[in-house]
Short mmCIF file of C-alpha atoms in Angstrom, two decimals:
data_model
loop_
_atom_site.label_atom_id
_atom_site.label_comp_id
_atom_site.label_asym_id
_atom_site.label_seq_id
_atom_site.Cartn_x
_atom_site.Cartn_y
_atom_site.Cartn_z
CA MET A 1 5.44 74.53 -24.57
CA VAL A 2 6.30 71.37 -26.50
CA GLY A 3 3.63 68.74 -26.09
CA ALA A 4 1.27 71.13 -24.24
CA ASP A 5 -2.43 70.38 -24.50
CA PRO A 6 -4.29 72.80 -26.88
CA ASN A 7 -7.01 73.25 -24.26
CA PHE A 8 -4.59 74.79 -21.77
CA PRO A 9 -5.74 78.45 -22.45
CA THR A 10 -9.30 77.47 -21.64
CA ILE A 11 -8.24 75.93 -18.34
CA ASP A 12 -6.21 79.03 -17.52
CA ARG A 13 -9.22 81.30 -18.01
CA ALA A 14 -11.29 79.04 -15.75
CA ILE A 15 -8.78 79.36 -12.95
CA ARG A 16 -8.64 83.19 -13.26
CA SER A 17 -12.46 83.42 -13.20
CA ALA A 18 -12.63 81.30 -10.05
CA VAL A 19 -10.05 83.46 -8.26
CA SER A 20 -11.94 86.63 -9.21
CA ALA A 21 -15.26 85.22 -7.98
CA VAL A 22 -13.84 84.27 -4.62
CA SER A 23 -12.07 87.61 -4.08
CA GLN A 24 -15.24 89.59 -4.80
CA ARG A 25 -17.13 87.84 -1.98
CA ALA A 26 -17.14 89.40 1.46
CA LEU A 27 -15.26 86.63 3.15
CA PRO A 28 -12.45 86.74 5.64
CA ARG A 29 -9.05 86.30 4.05
CA ARG A 30 -8.59 82.92 5.71
CA TRP A 31 -11.81 81.52 4.19
CA GLN A 32 -10.94 83.00 0.79
CA TRP A 33 -7.68 81.08 0.88
CA LEU A 34 -9.40 77.78 1.74
CA ALA A 35 -11.96 78.25 -1.05
CA LEU A 36 -9.23 78.92 -3.61
CA THR A 37 -7.36 75.84 -2.49
CA ALA A 38 -10.47 73.69 -2.89
CA LEU A 39 -10.84 74.93 -6.46
CA ILE A 40 -7.23 74.88 -7.60
CA VAL A 41 -6.13 71.45 -6.26
CA PRO A 42 -8.58 69.38 -8.38
CA LEU A 43 -7.66 71.47 -11.41
CA SER A 44 -4.02 70.71 -10.84
CA PHE A 45 -4.72 67.01 -11.53
CA VAL A 46 -6.28 67.94 -14.82
CA LEU A 47 -3.17 69.95 -15.68
CA VAL A 48 -0.97 66.95 -14.95
CA GLN A 49 -3.02 64.81 -17.31
CA CYS A 50 -2.82 67.49 -19.96
CA GLY A 51 0.92 67.79 -19.72
CA LYS A 52 3.63 66.14 -21.72
CA ALA A 53 3.12 62.38 -22.41
CA PRO A 54 5.85 60.02 -21.12
CA ASP A 55 8.43 59.10 -23.71
CA ALA A 56 9.31 55.52 -24.83
CA GLY A 57 12.26 55.30 -22.44
CA THR A 58 10.07 56.06 -19.44
CA LEU A 59 7.51 53.45 -20.49
CA ALA A 60 10.24 50.81 -20.89
CA ALA A 61 11.67 51.61 -17.48
CA ASN A 62 8.24 51.33 -15.86
CA ALA A 63 7.59 47.97 -17.57
CA GLN A 64 10.97 46.64 -16.47
CA GLY A 65 10.27 47.74 -12.89
CA ALA A 66 6.91 45.97 -12.91
CA LYS A 67 8.54 42.76 -14.14
CA SER A 68 11.18 43.00 -11.42
CA ARG A 69 8.56 43.50 -8.71
CA ALA A 70 6.53 40.54 -10.04
CA ALA A 71 9.62 38.32 -10.03
CA LYS A 72 10.44 39.30 -6.43
CA SER A 73 6.85 38.61 -5.41
CA GLN A 74 6.94 35.20 -7.10
CA ALA A 75 10.26 34.31 -5.45
CA SER A 76 8.95 35.23 -2.02
CA ALA A 77 5.82 33.06 -2.42
CA ASP A 78 5.79 29.47 -1.22
CA GLY A 79 6.83 26.93 -3.83
CA PHE A 80 4.71 23.94 -4.90
CA GLU A 81 6.47 21.61 -2.50
CA ASP A 82 5.83 24.06 0.37
CA ARG A 83 2.14 24.33 -0.44
CA PHE A 84 1.54 20.69 -1.37
CA PRO A 85 4.12 18.60 0.53
CA ASN A 86 4.46 14.90 -0.18
CA PRO A 87 2.72 12.72 2.44
CA GLN A 88 5.11 11.59 5.12
CA PHE A 89 5.52 7.98 6.26
CA ALA A 90 3.92 8.85 9.57
CA ASP A 91 0.76 9.86 7.70
CA ARG A 92 0.47 6.36 6.21
CA PHE A 93 1.86 3.94 8.77
CA PRO A 94 1.85 3.78 12.58
CA THR A 95 4.94 4.31 14.66
CA SER A 96 6.21 1.60 16.99
CA ARG A 97 4.08 3.14 19.77
CA GLU A 98 0.90 3.36 17.68
CA SER A 99 -1.54 0.91 16.18
CA LEU A 100 -4.18 1.26 13.53
CA PRO A 101 -7.79 1.38 14.66
CA GLN A 102 -9.41 -1.99 14.39
CA ILE A 103 -12.68 -2.61 12.62
CA GLN A 104 -15.55 -2.35 15.05
CA HIS A 105 -18.03 -5.14 14.42
CA GLN A 106 -20.17 -4.69 17.49
CA ALA A 107 -23.16 -6.14 15.73
CA ALA A 108 -21.25 -9.39 15.28
CA LEU A 109 -21.29 -9.90 19.05
CA ALA A 110 -25.02 -9.24 19.36
CA PRO A 111 -27.73 -11.89 18.95
CA ALA A 112 -28.36 -12.90 15.37
CA PRO A 113 -30.96 -10.66 13.69
CA GLU A 114 -34.15 -11.93 12.15
CA PRO A 115 -33.89 -13.51 8.65
CA HIS A 116 -33.51 -11.01 5.83
CA ALA A 117 -32.83 -8.25 8.35
CA VAL A 118 -30.36 -5.57 7.41
CA ARG A 119 -28.14 -4.05 10.04
CA THR A 120 -26.11 -0.87 10.05
CA GLU A 121 -22.59 -0.74 11.48
CA PRO A 122 -19.25 1.01 10.91
CA VAL A 123 -17.46 -0.53 7.94
CA ARG A 124 -13.82 0.22 7.12
CA VAL A 125 -12.97 -0.32 3.48
CA ALA A 126 -9.31 -1.30 3.00
CA SER A 127 -8.36 0.94 5.94
CA LEU A 128 -7.76 3.88 3.62
CA THR A 129 -11.20 5.51 3.62
CA PRO A 130 -13.00 7.02 6.61
CA THR A 131 -15.28 4.84 8.65
CA LEU A 132 -18.72 5.05 7.07
CA THR A 133 -22.10 3.94 8.30
CA LEU A 134 -23.37 1.71 5.53
CA PRO A 135 -26.18 -0.83 5.29
CA ARG A 136 -24.70 -4.33 5.50
CA THR A 137 -26.30 -7.70 5.05
CA GLU A 138 -25.28 -10.69 7.14
CA ARG A 139 -22.64 -11.87 4.65
CA GLU A 140 -20.74 -9.69 2.22
CA GLU A 141 -17.25 -9.63 0.81
CA LEU A 142 -14.77 -7.88 3.06
CA THR A 143 -11.23 -6.75 2.30
CA THR A 144 -9.50 -4.79 5.04
CA LEU A 145 -6.22 -4.11 6.82
CA VAL A 146 -5.62 -5.32 10.36
CA SER A 147 -2.63 -4.56 12.57
CA MET A 148 -1.18 -7.76 14.06
CA LYS A 149 1.55 -8.08 16.67
CA SER A 150 2.86 -11.29 15.10
CA SER A 151 3.18 -9.86 11.60
CA ALA A 152 6.63 -9.65 10.03
CA PHE A 153 7.51 -6.17 11.30
CA PRO A 154 8.56 -4.35 13.42
CA TYR A 155 11.41 -6.79 14.04
CA PHE A 156 14.21 -6.27 16.55
CA GLY A 157 15.78 -9.73 16.47
CA THR A 158 18.77 -11.11 14.62
CA ASN A 159 19.39 -11.98 11.00
CA PRO A 160 19.84 -15.80 10.93
CA ARG A 161 22.21 -15.54 7.98
CA SER A 162 24.77 -13.54 9.96
CA GLU A 163 23.58 -14.04 13.56
CA GLU A 164 23.92 -10.26 13.91
CA PRO A 165 21.18 -7.78 14.84
CA PHE A 166 18.82 -7.18 11.93
CA LEU A 167 18.89 -3.42 12.61
CA ASN A 168 22.64 -3.10 12.07
CA ILE A 169 23.06 0.62 11.47
CA THR A 170 22.35 3.71 13.56
CA LYS A 171 22.15 7.40 12.70
CA GLY A 172 21.23 9.65 15.58
CA ASP A 173 17.99 8.29 17.02
CA ARG A 174 17.23 6.23 13.92
CA GLN A 175 17.92 2.54 13.40
CA GLY A 176 18.16 0.87 10.04
CA HIS A 177 19.13 -2.24 8.14
CA LYS A 178 22.01 -2.32 5.71
CA THR A 179 21.43 -5.00 3.09
CA PHE A 180 24.09 -7.19 1.53
CA SER A 181 24.05 -4.90 -1.48
CA GLY A 182 24.94 -1.94 0.75
CA ARG A 183 21.53 -0.28 0.58
CA VAL A 184 20.27 1.19 3.85
CA TYR A 185 16.59 1.11 4.81
CA TRP A 186 15.35 2.78 7.98
CA GLN A 187 13.22 1.00 10.54
CA ASP A 188 10.67 3.81 10.89
CA GLU A 189 10.06 3.90 7.14
CA THR A 190 10.53 0.35 5.87
CA TYR A 191 10.19 -2.08 8.80
CA ASN A 192 7.43 -0.56 10.93
CA ASP A 193 4.20 -1.65 9.23
CA SER A 194 2.44 -4.43 11.16
CA ARG A 195 -0.65 -4.52 8.98
CA VAL A 196 -2.07 -7.59 7.28
CA LEU A 197 -4.42 -7.56 4.29
CA VAL A 198 -7.36 -9.80 5.20
CA HIS A 199 -9.96 -10.92 2.68
CA VAL A 200 -13.13 -12.87 3.42
CA PRO A 201 -15.18 -13.62 0.28
CA GLU A 202 -18.94 -13.21 0.39
CA THR A 203 -19.43 -16.92 -0.32
CA PHE A 204 -17.09 -18.15 2.41
CA ASP A 205 -18.81 -20.57 4.79
CA VAL A 206 -16.95 -21.51 7.94
CA ARG A 207 -19.15 -24.61 8.35
CA LYS A 208 -17.66 -26.16 5.21
CA PRO A 209 -14.09 -27.41 4.56
CA GLY A 210 -11.95 -24.37 3.92
CA VAL A 211 -8.40 -23.14 3.60
CA ILE A 212 -6.36 -20.12 4.65
CA VAL A 213 -4.22 -18.67 1.87
CA VAL A 214 -1.13 -16.81 3.12
CA PHE A 215 0.40 -14.56 0.46
CA PHE A 216 3.98 -13.30 0.81
CA HIS A 217 4.50 -10.44 -1.63
CA GLY A 218 7.73 -9.58 -3.40
CA ASN A 219 10.11 -6.65 -3.24
CA GLY A 220 9.05 -3.05 -3.76
CA ALA A 221 5.44 -3.65 -2.80
CA THR A 222 2.67 -2.35 -0.59
CA LEU A 223 -0.52 -4.17 0.33
CA GLU A 224 -2.93 -1.64 -1.15
CA ARG A 225 -1.15 -0.58 -4.32
CA ASP A 226 0.26 -3.96 -5.34
CA VAL A 227 -1.30 -6.97 -3.59
CA ARG A 228 -4.85 -5.65 -3.68
CA ASP A 229 -5.07 -3.32 -6.68
CA ARG A 230 -2.38 -4.44 -9.14
CA GLN A 231 -1.96 -8.17 -8.48
CA LEU A 232 -5.64 -8.66 -7.62
CA VAL A 233 -4.93 -11.38 -5.08
CA PRO A 234 -8.19 -10.91 -3.12
CA GLN A 235 -10.15 -10.89 -6.35
CA GLN A 236 -8.46 -14.06 -7.59
CA ILE A 237 -9.44 -15.87 -4.40
CA SER A 238 -13.06 -14.74 -4.70
CA ASP A 239 -13.21 -15.59 -8.40
CA SER A 240 -11.87 -19.09 -7.75
CA GLY A 241 -15.05 -19.99 -5.87
CA VAL A 242 -12.94 -21.94 -3.38
CA ASN A 243 -13.93 -21.77 0.28
CA ALA A 244 -10.83 -19.77 1.22
CA VAL A 245 -9.78 -16.62 3.09
CA LEU A 246 -6.64 -14.54 2.60
CA LEU A 247 -3.90 -13.28 4.90
CA ALA A 248 -1.18 -11.12 3.32
CA PRO A 249 1.30 -9.57 5.79
CA GLN A 250 3.17 -6.41 4.83
CA MET A 251 6.83 -7.25 4.43
CA ALA A 252 9.50 -4.55 3.83
CA VAL A 253 7.56 -1.51 2.63
CA ASN A 254 8.27 -0.63 -0.98
CA ALA A 255 11.88 -1.81 -0.68
CA ALA A 256 14.27 -4.10 -2.54
CA ASP A 257 14.53 -6.38 0.49
CA SER A 258 13.21 -9.90 1.10
CA SER A 259 13.81 -9.97 4.86
CA ALA A 260 11.44 -12.31 6.68
CA GLY A 261 11.26 -10.43 9.99
CA LYS A 262 9.39 -12.38 12.67
CA PHE A 263 8.95 -15.29 10.24
CA TRP A 264 12.65 -15.97 10.73
CA GLN A 265 11.93 -16.93 14.34
CA PRO A 266 11.09 -20.50 15.40
CA GLY A 267 7.31 -20.68 15.77
CA GLY A 268 6.86 -17.25 14.17
CA PHE A 269 4.49 -18.49 11.47
CA LYS A 270 2.48 -20.45 14.04
CA ARG A 271 2.03 -17.34 16.21
CA PHE A 272 0.91 -15.40 13.14
CA ILE A 273 -1.74 -17.98 12.22
CA GLU A 274 -2.93 -18.29 15.81
CA GLU A 275 -3.39 -14.54 16.19
CA SER A 276 -5.21 -14.35 12.86
CA ALA A 277 -7.97 -16.74 14.03
CA SER A 278 -9.66 -14.16 16.25
CA HIS A 279 -9.39 -11.45 13.58
CA LEU A 280 -10.86 -13.72 10.91
CA ALA A 281 -13.70 -14.71 13.23
CA ARG A 282 -14.48 -11.07 14.00
CA LEU A 283 -14.48 -10.11 10.34
CA TYR A 284 -16.55 -13.15 9.42
CA GLY A 285 -19.11 -12.02 11.98
CA ASP A 286 -19.15 -15.04 14.28
CA PRO A 287 -16.78 -15.11 17.27
CA LYS A 288 -17.43 -18.84 17.68
CA SER A 289 -15.77 -19.48 14.31
CA ALA A 290 -12.32 -18.68 15.78
CA GLN A 291 -11.84 -22.35 16.64
CA ALA A 292 -12.50 -23.36 13.05
CA PHE A 293 -9.97 -20.85 11.73
CA ALA A 294 -7.47 -22.03 14.35
CA ASN A 295 -7.50 -25.52 12.77
CA MET A 296 -7.95 -24.67 9.10
CA PRO A 297 -5.40 -25.99 6.55
CA ILE A 298 -3.02 -23.50 4.96
CA VAL A 299 -1.74 -22.85 1.46
CA ILE A 300 1.30 -20.55 1.20
CA VAL A 301 1.77 -18.50 -1.96
CA GLY A 302 5.15 -16.78 -2.35
CA TYR A 303 5.90 -14.34 -5.15
CA SER A 304 9.45 -13.24 -6.07
CA GLY A 305 11.17 -12.03 -2.88
CA GLY A 306 8.41 -13.73 -0.90
CA PHE A 307 10.46 -16.93 -1.24
CA LEU A 308 12.39 -16.08 1.94
CA PRO A 309 9.50 -15.84 4.44
CA THR A 310 7.92 -18.85 2.68
CA ALA A 311 11.05 -21.01 3.11
CA TRP A 312 11.56 -20.05 6.76
CA SER A 313 7.87 -20.54 7.57
CA LEU A 314 8.16 -24.09 6.22
CA GLU A 315 11.42 -24.78 8.02
CA VAL A 316 10.90 -23.28 11.49
CA GLY A 317 7.33 -21.92 11.40
CA GLY A 318 5.93 -24.62 13.67
CA LEU A 319 3.01 -25.74 11.45
CA PRO A 320 4.48 -28.15 8.90
CA ASN A 321 1.46 -30.48 8.93
CA ARG A 322 -1.14 -27.74 8.53
CA VAL A 323 0.52 -26.40 5.38
CA ARG A 324 -1.19 -28.47 2.68
CA GLY A 325 0.16 -26.62 -0.34
CA VAL A 326 3.00 -24.32 -1.46
CA PHE A 327 2.81 -22.26 -4.62
CA LEU A 328 5.85 -20.23 -5.75
CA LEU A 329 5.50 -17.56 -8.45
CA ASP A 330 8.93 -16.96 -10.05
CA ALA A 331 10.32 -17.20 -6.54
CA VAL A 332 13.03 -19.87 -6.31
CA TYR A 333 15.96 -17.55 -5.67
CA GLY A 334 17.48 -19.65 -2.91
CA GLU A 335 16.78 -21.72 0.23
CA LEU A 336 16.50 -24.83 -1.95
CA ASP A 337 17.27 -27.18 0.93
CA LYS A 338 14.29 -25.85 2.91
CA PHE A 339 11.87 -26.36 0.04
CA ALA A 340 13.24 -29.83 -0.73
CA SER A 341 13.03 -30.84 2.93
CA TRP A 342 9.38 -29.78 3.25
CA ILE A 343 8.41 -31.58 0.02
CA GLU A 344 10.11 -34.77 1.14
CA LYS A 345 8.47 -34.77 4.57
CA ASN A 346 4.96 -33.75 3.47
CA ARG A 347 3.73 -36.13 0.81
CA THR A 348 0.06 -35.35 1.41
CA GLY A 349 0.31 -31.75 0.26
CA PHE A 350 1.23 -30.26 -3.12
CA PHE A 351 4.08 -28.08 -4.37
CA VAL A 352 3.92 -25.90 -7.50
CA SER A 353 6.68 -23.63 -8.82
CA SER A 354 6.22 -21.62 -12.01
CA TYR A 355 9.24 -19.74 -13.27
CA THR A 356 10.76 -17.46 -15.90
CA ARG A 357 14.32 -17.31 -17.16
CA TYR A 358 15.25 -15.28 -14.06
CA THR A 359 14.80 -18.22 -11.70
CA LYS A 360 15.19 -21.10 -14.19
CA ARG A 361 18.63 -22.13 -12.96
CA HIS A 362 17.47 -22.53 -9.36
CA ASP A 363 14.26 -24.33 -10.36
CA LEU A 364 16.22 -26.84 -12.43
CA GLU A 365 18.57 -27.40 -9.50
CA LEU A 366 15.65 -27.97 -7.12
CA MET A 367 14.06 -30.42 -9.57
CA GLN A 368 17.27 -32.44 -9.67
CA MET A 369 17.52 -32.44 -5.87
CA LEU A 370 14.02 -33.90 -5.64
CA ARG A 371 14.61 -36.52 -8.33
CA ASP A 372 17.76 -37.59 -6.53
CA ARG A 373 15.55 -38.24 -3.49
CA GLY A 374 13.17 -40.40 -5.50
CA ILE A 375 10.40 -37.80 -5.77
CA THR A 376 8.45 -37.65 -9.03
CA VAL A 377 8.43 -34.22 -10.67
CA ALA A 378 5.94 -33.07 -13.33
CA GLU A 379 6.60 -30.18 -15.70
CA SER A 380 3.08 -29.30 -16.78
CA MET A 381 -0.07 -27.94 -15.15
CA ASP A 382 -2.27 -30.02 -17.44
CA GLU A 383 -2.56 -32.81 -14.87
CA PRO A 384 -4.80 -32.42 -11.81
CA LEU A 385 -3.24 -31.61 -8.46
CA ARG A 386 -3.12 -34.57 -6.11
CA PRO A 387 -1.69 -35.19 -2.65
CA GLY A 388 2.06 -35.32 -3.16
CA SER A 389 2.01 -33.52 -6.53
CA VAL A 390 5.24 -31.67 -7.34
CA VAL A 391 4.93 -29.49 -10.43
CA PHE A 392 7.38 -27.11 -12.13
CA VAL A 393 6.09 -24.94 -14.97
CA GLN A 394 8.32 -22.82 -17.20
CA THR A 395 6.59 -19.80 -18.70
CA PRO A 396 7.59 -18.21 -22.04
CA ASP A 397 9.98 -15.27 -22.34
CA GLY A 398 7.15 -12.89 -23.20
CA VAL A 399 5.78 -13.17 -19.66
CA THR A 400 7.18 -10.39 -17.44
CA HIS A 401 8.21 -10.84 -13.84
CA ARG A 402 6.34 -7.70 -12.73
CA ASP A 403 2.99 -9.00 -13.99
CA TYR A 404 3.58 -12.60 -12.97
CA VAL A 405 0.89 -12.72 -10.27
CA THR A 406 -1.78 -11.95 -12.86
CA GLN A 407 -0.15 -13.51 -15.95
CA ALA A 408 2.06 -16.61 -15.75
CA TRP A 409 1.34 -19.83 -17.70
CA THR A 410 -2.28 -18.67 -17.51
CA GLU A 411 -4.18 -15.58 -16.52
CA HIS A 412 -4.70 -15.26 -12.76
CA PRO A 413 -2.52 -18.22 -11.71
CA VAL A 414 -3.47 -18.02 -8.01
CA LYS A 415 -7.08 -18.58 -8.98
CA ASP A 416 -6.08 -21.45 -11.29
CA VAL A 417 -4.12 -23.35 -8.62
CA LEU A 418 -6.94 -23.00 -6.09
CA VAL A 419 -9.48 -24.28 -8.62
CA LYS A 420 -7.28 -27.30 -9.39
CA MET A 421 -6.84 -27.96 -5.68
CA ALA A 422 -10.59 -27.84 -5.04
CA ALA A 423 -11.27 -30.17 -7.98
CA THR A 424 -9.31 -32.97 -6.32
CA PRO A 425 -11.49 -34.92 -3.83
CA ALA A 426 -8.45 -36.13 -1.87
CA LEU A 427 -7.20 -32.58 -1.27
CA THR A 428 -10.72 -31.48 -0.40
CA ARG A 429 -10.95 -34.21 2.23
CA LEU A 430 -7.65 -33.07 3.68
CA ALA A 431 -9.00 -29.55 3.88
CA GLY A 432 -12.01 -30.85 5.75
CA ALA A 433 -10.05 -32.99 8.22
CA PRO A 434 -9.92 -30.43 11.06
CA TYR A 435 -13.72 -30.13 10.97
CA ALA A 436 -14.17 -33.88 11.14
CA ASN A 437 -11.84 -34.03 14.13
CA ARG A 438 -13.65 -31.16 15.79
#
């Protein structure tokens, strides 16, 4: 037999000997048959292994079959997107019927502890990490996210430009806003985040003259990724050493849209500031400080698309006299009449606009409007800020719009403006006026 194993005769003799041994025993025929079966079956496997080896064609066919089975198995398995789906909007932001858990500062309502005492309480860090029980001294820096009813969104009112409903498109159960460029953003994804980034520096002292900084971010931004981590706005306020706290409402979430939401409404900015007083007092750790926050002067900082909520807050916000300063970062894209009107009527505050080539045309137009009204305009930040200062600063072409909050005419321009403001005794006295009155 071709390919037969040379040991086959030996195996054959072994089988014959086994059969002879069983047949010679005095066993019933049925038991003889079972004994022979038990001997022959294992030997049959040996014979198979000693038979003809598979040829190359058989091996190739087996390999191809294995590959085919592996491919089918892989196709039937869940894909990467099935196993690791992208986080949904609902995982990050509350629906219109939900609200984020507020920071629990129960210890703040208790009697003041003994000097140098350390208390333990739940602390939420930027609202993204779980609530941890950490040792906390009486005063430490705090940056967190707070849901506020008076924040920009959700907004179900009208667009003052068109007098039509802001949510002007419907698809099934969803409502959305179609921008002038034709882009559609959905309410449940883009206009449903009521959170506000709140920052209270460790050195802040409510007993001293202070200021509330309201920061309106630009397009395509989120509070955590951009305002806090990339633009470093809370850090700039702390580094300035100025006695200031920060409020930064979430505008359209990560969208190319400058809509002002509730800040379009008459008194909308006033309601926002009034609601913030209790939150700031709670985070500061002294409920009695709410009255101080309710009277504190305000500086508005608007970056890029933040020009729209800034302009409307000045025009119809309801707190024109409490706003003691406006700082625009490459943000004069329109609403020039509103900015000019506020500057003309509020000669005790300051106005600063730094710009790149993207907004240069509008800044030059606003400068001319002010000069026509007899208002002196400076074009350098070398001079100190004074009550009534109006300053426009052009930055070189190498400065990018994306990095403008951290790199304009100087590094960390928000910090620089606050330092210049605090260095002016007249502006400092204005910041302390509500305390004197109180």
